[in-house]
Short mmCIF file of C-alpha atoms in Angstrom, two decimals:
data_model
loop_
_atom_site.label_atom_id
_atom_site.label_comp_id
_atom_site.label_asym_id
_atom_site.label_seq_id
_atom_site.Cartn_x
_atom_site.Cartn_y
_atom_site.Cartn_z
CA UNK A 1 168.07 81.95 136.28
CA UNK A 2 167.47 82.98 132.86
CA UNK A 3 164.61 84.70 131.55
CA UNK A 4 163.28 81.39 129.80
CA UNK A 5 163.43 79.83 132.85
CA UNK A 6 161.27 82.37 134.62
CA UNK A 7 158.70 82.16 132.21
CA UNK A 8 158.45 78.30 132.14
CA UNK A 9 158.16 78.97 135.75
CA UNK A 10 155.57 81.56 135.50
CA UNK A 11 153.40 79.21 132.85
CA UNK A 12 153.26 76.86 135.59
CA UNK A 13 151.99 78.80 138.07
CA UNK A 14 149.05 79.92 135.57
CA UNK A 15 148.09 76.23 134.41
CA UNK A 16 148.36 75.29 138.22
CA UNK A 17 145.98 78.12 139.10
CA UNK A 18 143.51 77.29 136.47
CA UNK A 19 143.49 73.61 137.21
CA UNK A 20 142.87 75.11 141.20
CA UNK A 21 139.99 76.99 139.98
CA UNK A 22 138.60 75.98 137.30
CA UNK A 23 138.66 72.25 138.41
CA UNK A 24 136.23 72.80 141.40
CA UNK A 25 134.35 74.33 138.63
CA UNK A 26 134.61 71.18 136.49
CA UNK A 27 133.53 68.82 139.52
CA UNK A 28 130.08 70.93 140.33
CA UNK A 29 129.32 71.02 136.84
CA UNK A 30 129.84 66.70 136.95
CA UNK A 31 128.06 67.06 140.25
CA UNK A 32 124.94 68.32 138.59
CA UNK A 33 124.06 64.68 137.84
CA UNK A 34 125.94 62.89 140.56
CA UNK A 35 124.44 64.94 143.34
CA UNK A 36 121.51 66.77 142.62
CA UNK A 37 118.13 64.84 143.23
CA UNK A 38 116.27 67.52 141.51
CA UNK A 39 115.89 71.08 139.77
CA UNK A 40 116.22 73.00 142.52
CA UNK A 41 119.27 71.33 143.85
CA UNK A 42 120.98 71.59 140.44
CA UNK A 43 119.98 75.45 140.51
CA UNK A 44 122.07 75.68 144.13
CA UNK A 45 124.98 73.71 142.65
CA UNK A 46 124.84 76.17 139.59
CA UNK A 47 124.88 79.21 141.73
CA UNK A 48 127.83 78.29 144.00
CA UNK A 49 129.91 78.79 140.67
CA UNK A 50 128.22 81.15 139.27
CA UNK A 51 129.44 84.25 139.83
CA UNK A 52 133.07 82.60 139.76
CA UNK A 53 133.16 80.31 137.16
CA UNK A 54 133.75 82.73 134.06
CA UNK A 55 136.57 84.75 136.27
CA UNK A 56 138.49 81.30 136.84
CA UNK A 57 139.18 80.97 133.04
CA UNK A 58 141.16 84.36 132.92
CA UNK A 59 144.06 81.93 134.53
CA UNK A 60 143.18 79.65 131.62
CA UNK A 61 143.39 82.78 129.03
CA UNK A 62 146.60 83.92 130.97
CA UNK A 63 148.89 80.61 130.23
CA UNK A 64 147.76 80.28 126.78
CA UNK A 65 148.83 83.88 125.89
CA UNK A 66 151.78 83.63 127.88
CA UNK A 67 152.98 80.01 126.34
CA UNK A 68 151.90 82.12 122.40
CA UNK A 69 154.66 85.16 123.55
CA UNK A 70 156.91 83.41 125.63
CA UNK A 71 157.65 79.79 123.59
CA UNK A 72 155.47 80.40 120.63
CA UNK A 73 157.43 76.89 119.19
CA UNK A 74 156.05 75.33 121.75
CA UNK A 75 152.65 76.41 121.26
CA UNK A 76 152.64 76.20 117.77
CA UNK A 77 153.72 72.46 117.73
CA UNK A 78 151.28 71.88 120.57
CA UNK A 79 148.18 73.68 119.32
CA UNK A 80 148.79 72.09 115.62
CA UNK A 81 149.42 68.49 117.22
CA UNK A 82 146.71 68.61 119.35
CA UNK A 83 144.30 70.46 117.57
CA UNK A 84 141.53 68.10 118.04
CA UNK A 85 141.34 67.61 121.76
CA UNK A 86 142.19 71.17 122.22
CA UNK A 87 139.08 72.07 119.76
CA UNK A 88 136.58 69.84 121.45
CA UNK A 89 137.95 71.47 124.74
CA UNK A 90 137.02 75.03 123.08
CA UNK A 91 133.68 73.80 121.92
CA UNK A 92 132.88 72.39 125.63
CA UNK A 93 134.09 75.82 127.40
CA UNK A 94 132.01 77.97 124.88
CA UNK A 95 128.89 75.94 125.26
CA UNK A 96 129.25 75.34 128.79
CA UNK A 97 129.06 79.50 129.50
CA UNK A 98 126.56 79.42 126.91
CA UNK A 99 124.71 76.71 128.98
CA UNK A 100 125.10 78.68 132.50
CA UNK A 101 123.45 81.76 131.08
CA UNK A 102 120.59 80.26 129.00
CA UNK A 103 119.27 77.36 130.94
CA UNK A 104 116.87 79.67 132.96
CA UNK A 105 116.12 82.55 130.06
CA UNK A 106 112.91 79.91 129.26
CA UNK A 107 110.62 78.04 131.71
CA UNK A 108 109.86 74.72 129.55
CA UNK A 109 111.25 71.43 131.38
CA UNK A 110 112.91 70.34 128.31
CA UNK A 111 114.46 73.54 127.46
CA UNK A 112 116.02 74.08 131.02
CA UNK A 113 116.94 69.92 130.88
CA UNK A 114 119.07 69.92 127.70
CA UNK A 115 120.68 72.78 129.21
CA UNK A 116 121.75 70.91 132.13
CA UNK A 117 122.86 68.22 130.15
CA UNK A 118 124.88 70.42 128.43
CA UNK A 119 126.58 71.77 131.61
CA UNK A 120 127.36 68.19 132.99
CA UNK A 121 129.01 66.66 129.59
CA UNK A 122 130.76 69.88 129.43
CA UNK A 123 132.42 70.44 132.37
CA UNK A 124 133.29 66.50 132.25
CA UNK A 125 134.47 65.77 128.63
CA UNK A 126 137.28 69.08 129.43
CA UNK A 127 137.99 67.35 132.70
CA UNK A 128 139.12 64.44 131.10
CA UNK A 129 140.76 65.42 127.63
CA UNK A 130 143.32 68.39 129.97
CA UNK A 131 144.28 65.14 132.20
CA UNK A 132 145.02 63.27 128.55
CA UNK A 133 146.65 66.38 126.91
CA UNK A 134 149.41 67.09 129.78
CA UNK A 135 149.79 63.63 129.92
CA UNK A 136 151.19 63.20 126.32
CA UNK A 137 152.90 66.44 127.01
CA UNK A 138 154.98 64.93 130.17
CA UNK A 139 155.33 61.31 128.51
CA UNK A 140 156.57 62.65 124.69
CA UNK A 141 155.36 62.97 121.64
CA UNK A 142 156.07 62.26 117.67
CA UNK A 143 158.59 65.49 117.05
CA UNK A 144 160.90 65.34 114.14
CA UNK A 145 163.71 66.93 113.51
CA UNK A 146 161.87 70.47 111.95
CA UNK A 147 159.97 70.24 115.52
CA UNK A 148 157.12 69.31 114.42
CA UNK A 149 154.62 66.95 115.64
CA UNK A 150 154.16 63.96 113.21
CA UNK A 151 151.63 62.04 115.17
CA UNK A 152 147.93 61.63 114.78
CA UNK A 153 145.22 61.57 117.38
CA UNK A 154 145.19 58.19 117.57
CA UNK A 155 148.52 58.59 119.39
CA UNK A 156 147.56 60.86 121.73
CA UNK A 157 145.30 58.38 123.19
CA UNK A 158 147.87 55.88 124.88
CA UNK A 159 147.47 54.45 128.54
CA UNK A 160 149.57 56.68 130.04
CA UNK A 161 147.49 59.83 128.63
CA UNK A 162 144.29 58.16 129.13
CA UNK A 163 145.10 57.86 132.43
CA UNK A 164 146.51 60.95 133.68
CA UNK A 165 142.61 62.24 131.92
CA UNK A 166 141.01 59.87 134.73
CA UNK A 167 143.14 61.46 137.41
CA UNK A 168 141.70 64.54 136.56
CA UNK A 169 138.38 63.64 136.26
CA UNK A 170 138.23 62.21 139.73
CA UNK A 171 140.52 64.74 141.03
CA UNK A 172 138.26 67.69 140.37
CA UNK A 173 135.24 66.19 140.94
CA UNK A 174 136.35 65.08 144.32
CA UNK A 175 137.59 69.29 144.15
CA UNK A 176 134.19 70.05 143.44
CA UNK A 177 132.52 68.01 145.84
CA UNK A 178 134.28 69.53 149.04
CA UNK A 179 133.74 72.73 147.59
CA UNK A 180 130.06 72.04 147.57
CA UNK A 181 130.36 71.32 151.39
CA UNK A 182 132.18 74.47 151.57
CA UNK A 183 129.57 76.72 149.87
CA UNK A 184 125.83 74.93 150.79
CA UNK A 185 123.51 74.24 153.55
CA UNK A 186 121.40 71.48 154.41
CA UNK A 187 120.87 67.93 152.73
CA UNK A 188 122.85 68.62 150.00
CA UNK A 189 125.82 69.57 151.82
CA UNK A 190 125.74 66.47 153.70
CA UNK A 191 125.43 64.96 150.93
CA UNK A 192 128.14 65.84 149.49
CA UNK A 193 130.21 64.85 152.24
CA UNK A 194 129.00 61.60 152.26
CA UNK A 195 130.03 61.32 148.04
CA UNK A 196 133.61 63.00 148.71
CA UNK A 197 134.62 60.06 150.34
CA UNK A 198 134.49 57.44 147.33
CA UNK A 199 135.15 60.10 145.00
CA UNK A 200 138.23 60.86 146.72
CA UNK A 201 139.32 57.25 147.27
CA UNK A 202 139.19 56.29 143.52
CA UNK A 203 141.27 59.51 142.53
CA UNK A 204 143.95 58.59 144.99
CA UNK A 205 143.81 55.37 143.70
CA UNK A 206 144.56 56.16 140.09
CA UNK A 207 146.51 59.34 140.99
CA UNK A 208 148.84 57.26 142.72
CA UNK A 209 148.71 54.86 140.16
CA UNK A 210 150.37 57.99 137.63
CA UNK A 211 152.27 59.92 139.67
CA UNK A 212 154.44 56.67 140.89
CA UNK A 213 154.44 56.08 136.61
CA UNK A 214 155.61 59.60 135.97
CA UNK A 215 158.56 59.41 138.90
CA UNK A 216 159.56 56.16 137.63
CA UNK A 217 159.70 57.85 133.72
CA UNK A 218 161.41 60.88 134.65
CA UNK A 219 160.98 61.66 138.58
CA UNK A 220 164.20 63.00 140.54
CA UNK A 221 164.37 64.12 144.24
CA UNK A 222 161.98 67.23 143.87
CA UNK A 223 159.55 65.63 141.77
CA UNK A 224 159.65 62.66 144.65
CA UNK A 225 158.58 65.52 147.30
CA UNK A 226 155.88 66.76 145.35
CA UNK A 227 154.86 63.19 144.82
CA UNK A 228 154.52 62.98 148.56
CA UNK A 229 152.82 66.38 149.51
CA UNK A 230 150.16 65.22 146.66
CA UNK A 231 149.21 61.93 147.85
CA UNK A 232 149.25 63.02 151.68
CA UNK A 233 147.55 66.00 150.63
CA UNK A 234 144.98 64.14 149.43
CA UNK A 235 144.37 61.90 151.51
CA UNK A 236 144.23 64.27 154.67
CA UNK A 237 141.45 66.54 152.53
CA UNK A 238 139.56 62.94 152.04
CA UNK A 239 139.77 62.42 156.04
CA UNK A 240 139.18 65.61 157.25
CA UNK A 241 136.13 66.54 154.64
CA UNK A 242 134.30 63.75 156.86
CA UNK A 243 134.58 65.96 159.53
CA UNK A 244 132.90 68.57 158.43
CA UNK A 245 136.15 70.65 158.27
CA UNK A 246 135.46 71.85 154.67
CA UNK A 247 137.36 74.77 154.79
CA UNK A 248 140.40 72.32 155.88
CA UNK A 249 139.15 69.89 153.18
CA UNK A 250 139.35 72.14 150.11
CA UNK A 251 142.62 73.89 150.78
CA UNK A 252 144.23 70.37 151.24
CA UNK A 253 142.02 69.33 148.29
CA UNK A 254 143.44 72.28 146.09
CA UNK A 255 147.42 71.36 147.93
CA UNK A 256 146.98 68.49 146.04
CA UNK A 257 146.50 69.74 142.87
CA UNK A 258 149.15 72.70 143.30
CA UNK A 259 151.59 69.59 144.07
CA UNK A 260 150.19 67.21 141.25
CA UNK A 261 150.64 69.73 138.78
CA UNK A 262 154.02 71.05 140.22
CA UNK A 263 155.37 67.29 139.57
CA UNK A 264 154.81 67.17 136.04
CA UNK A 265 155.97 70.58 135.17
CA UNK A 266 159.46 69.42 137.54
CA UNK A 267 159.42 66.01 135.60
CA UNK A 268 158.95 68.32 132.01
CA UNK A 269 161.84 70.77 132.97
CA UNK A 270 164.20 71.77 130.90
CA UNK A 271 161.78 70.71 128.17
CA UNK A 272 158.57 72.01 127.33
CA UNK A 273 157.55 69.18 124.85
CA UNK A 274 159.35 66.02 124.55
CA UNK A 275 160.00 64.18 121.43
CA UNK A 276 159.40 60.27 121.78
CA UNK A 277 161.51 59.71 118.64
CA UNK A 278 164.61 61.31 119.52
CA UNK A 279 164.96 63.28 122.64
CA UNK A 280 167.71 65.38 120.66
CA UNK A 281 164.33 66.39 118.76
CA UNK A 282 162.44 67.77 122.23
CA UNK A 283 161.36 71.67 122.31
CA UNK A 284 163.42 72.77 125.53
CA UNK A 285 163.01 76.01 127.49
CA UNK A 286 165.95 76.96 124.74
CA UNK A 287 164.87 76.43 121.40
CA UNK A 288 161.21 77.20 122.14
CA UNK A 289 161.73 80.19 123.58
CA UNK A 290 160.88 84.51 122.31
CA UNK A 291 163.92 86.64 122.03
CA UNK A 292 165.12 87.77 125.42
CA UNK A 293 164.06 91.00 124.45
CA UNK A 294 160.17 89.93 124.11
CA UNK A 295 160.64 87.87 127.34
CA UNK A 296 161.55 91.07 129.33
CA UNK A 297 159.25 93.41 127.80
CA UNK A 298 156.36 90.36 129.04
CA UNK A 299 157.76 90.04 132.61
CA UNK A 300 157.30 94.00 133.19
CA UNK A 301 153.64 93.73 132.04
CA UNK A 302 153.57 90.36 133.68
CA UNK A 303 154.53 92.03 136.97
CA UNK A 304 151.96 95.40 136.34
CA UNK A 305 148.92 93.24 135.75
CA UNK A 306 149.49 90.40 137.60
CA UNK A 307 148.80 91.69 140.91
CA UNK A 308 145.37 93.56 140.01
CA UNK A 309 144.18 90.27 138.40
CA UNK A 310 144.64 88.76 141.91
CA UNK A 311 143.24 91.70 143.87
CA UNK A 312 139.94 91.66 141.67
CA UNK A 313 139.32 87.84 141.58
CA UNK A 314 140.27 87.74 145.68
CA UNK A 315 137.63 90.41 145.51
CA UNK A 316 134.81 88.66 143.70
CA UNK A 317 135.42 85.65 146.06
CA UNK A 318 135.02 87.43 149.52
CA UNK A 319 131.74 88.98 147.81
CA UNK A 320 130.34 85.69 147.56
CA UNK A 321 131.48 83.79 150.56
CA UNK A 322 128.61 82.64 152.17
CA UNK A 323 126.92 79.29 151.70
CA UNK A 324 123.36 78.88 149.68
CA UNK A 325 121.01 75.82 150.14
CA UNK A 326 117.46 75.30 148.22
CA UNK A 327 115.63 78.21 150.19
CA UNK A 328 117.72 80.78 148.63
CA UNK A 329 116.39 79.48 145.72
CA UNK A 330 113.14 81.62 144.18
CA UNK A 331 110.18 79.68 143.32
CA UNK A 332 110.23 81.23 139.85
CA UNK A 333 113.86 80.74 138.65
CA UNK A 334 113.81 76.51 140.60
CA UNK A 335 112.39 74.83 138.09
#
């Protein structure tokens, strides 16, 4: 395997593991309306993130560095093409941190409110537009010749994109609600169990709905398996989250997106954007690629820093394992 290869495998793994982590993230933040019957509640949702949330977007940080060194063609024609969506996704992750740290530095209702608001349209507008952004990236784009993308937004929203955003909407809210089992006590949690079940049958609706479109497109035999861990997958983490098995739940819950996300990237490979004007036009692992030279020097620092990232963040989430419910929650800092 050649050293491009690696890397587009390596990319993978990183967008995989944000989608993983930061998509449970996503979902609580949606939950926040959904769920919560009141201030308190939405402080408990707030907190089983919080000491998490901001560590999750290191994977995020991680793939778009790596994609910048490793197929900087690729990210130049996909951060130029998509610069809208992938600015309003910026905006949304900046005020959304912004949002987690200020809504309790004043006491007013309003104050705390708009800051709630905040967190709910920001966690769900970036839920939506990465579903819509991979999507064009899997189903092809307006490249020329020069590799350039000669589209305009209005392109980017098509029904296959527009779609795959929906998937991953209900996808990681459905994440975030077993994770909310997972990490609460009380009401709420039962709640929540009661909410992952429609949550989780409308994304296995539409996630069926694109993955079946995306094998059709460009699907062979390992694409076809991962089709089939992601759909059983889910539907096992919808059955056994009514059990109260919420440990069970969110690791099958998080299988699916690991396989969801592995299907696409098989369906993309050996391309890394495809043209939808010529495919002679598409930005492969090849001609988007750093010199081999860059591409070793990364995999040495890849394979230094990797493994502390994981110790640390493993770390940070044994810290914080136990569950929290409305009476951990300081009279003071509730409302």
């Amino acid at each position: 395997m050649e050293l491009h290869d690696v890397w587009f495998v390596i990319i993978a793994v990183l967008w995989t593991g944000y989608f993983f982590l930061e998509g449970f993230d996503f979902g609580v933040g949606v939950l926040t309306k959904l769920l919560a019957r009141d201030r308190t509640e939405k402080r408990v949702l707030i907190n089983t993130i919080g000491p998490v949330w901001d560590g999750n977007e290191v994977w995020l940080l991680s793939a778009g560095g790596a994609t910048f060194a490793a197929f900087p063609e690729w990210y130049a024609t996909l951060f130029s093409g998509f610069y809208l969506p992938l600015l309003l996704i910026l905006v949304c992750l900046i005020v959304r941190g912004v949002a987690f740290e200020y809504r309790v530095k004043r006491p007013e209702e309003h104050w705390q409110r708009n800051w709630e608001a905040a967190i709910f349209w920001t966690s769900l507008v970036p839920a939506f537009m990465w579903g819509v952004a991979f999507g064009n990236i899997v189903h092809g784009v307006k490249i020329d010749k020069n590799l350039e993308y000669v589209g305009n937004f209005g392109d980017l929203l098509n029904p296959y994109a527009l779609l795959g955003g929906l998937v991953t909407l209900t996808l990681f809210t459905f994440h975030g609600t077993v994770f909310v089992g997972l990490k609460t006590v009380g009401d709420i949690r039962e709640r929540a169990r009661k909410l992952s079940l429609g949550v989780g049958l409308v994304a296995a609706v539409v996630a069926l709905v694109f993955l079946i479109w995306t094998q059709a497109d460009n699907g062979d035999a390992k694409s076809l398996v991962a089709l089939i861990v992601a759909v059983v997958a889910l539907v096992a983490a919808i059955v056994v989250a009514q059990t109260g098995r919420e440990g069970w739940a969110f690791a099958l819950s998080g299988l699916t997106i690991v396989a969801a996300v592995a299907m696409l990237f098989l369906t993309l490979f050996p391309n890394v954007m495809p043209s939808s004007l010529n495919a002679d036009w598409s930005l492969t692992v090849t001609n988007a690629s750093s010199s081999p030279y860059t591409l070793r020097i990364m995999t040495w620092c890849a394979g230094i820093a990797t493994p502390m990232v994981l110790l640390y963040q493993s770390w940070t989430y044994w810290v914080f394992r136990k569950r929290i419910g409305t009476h951990h929650i300081a009279a003071d800092v509730a409302h």
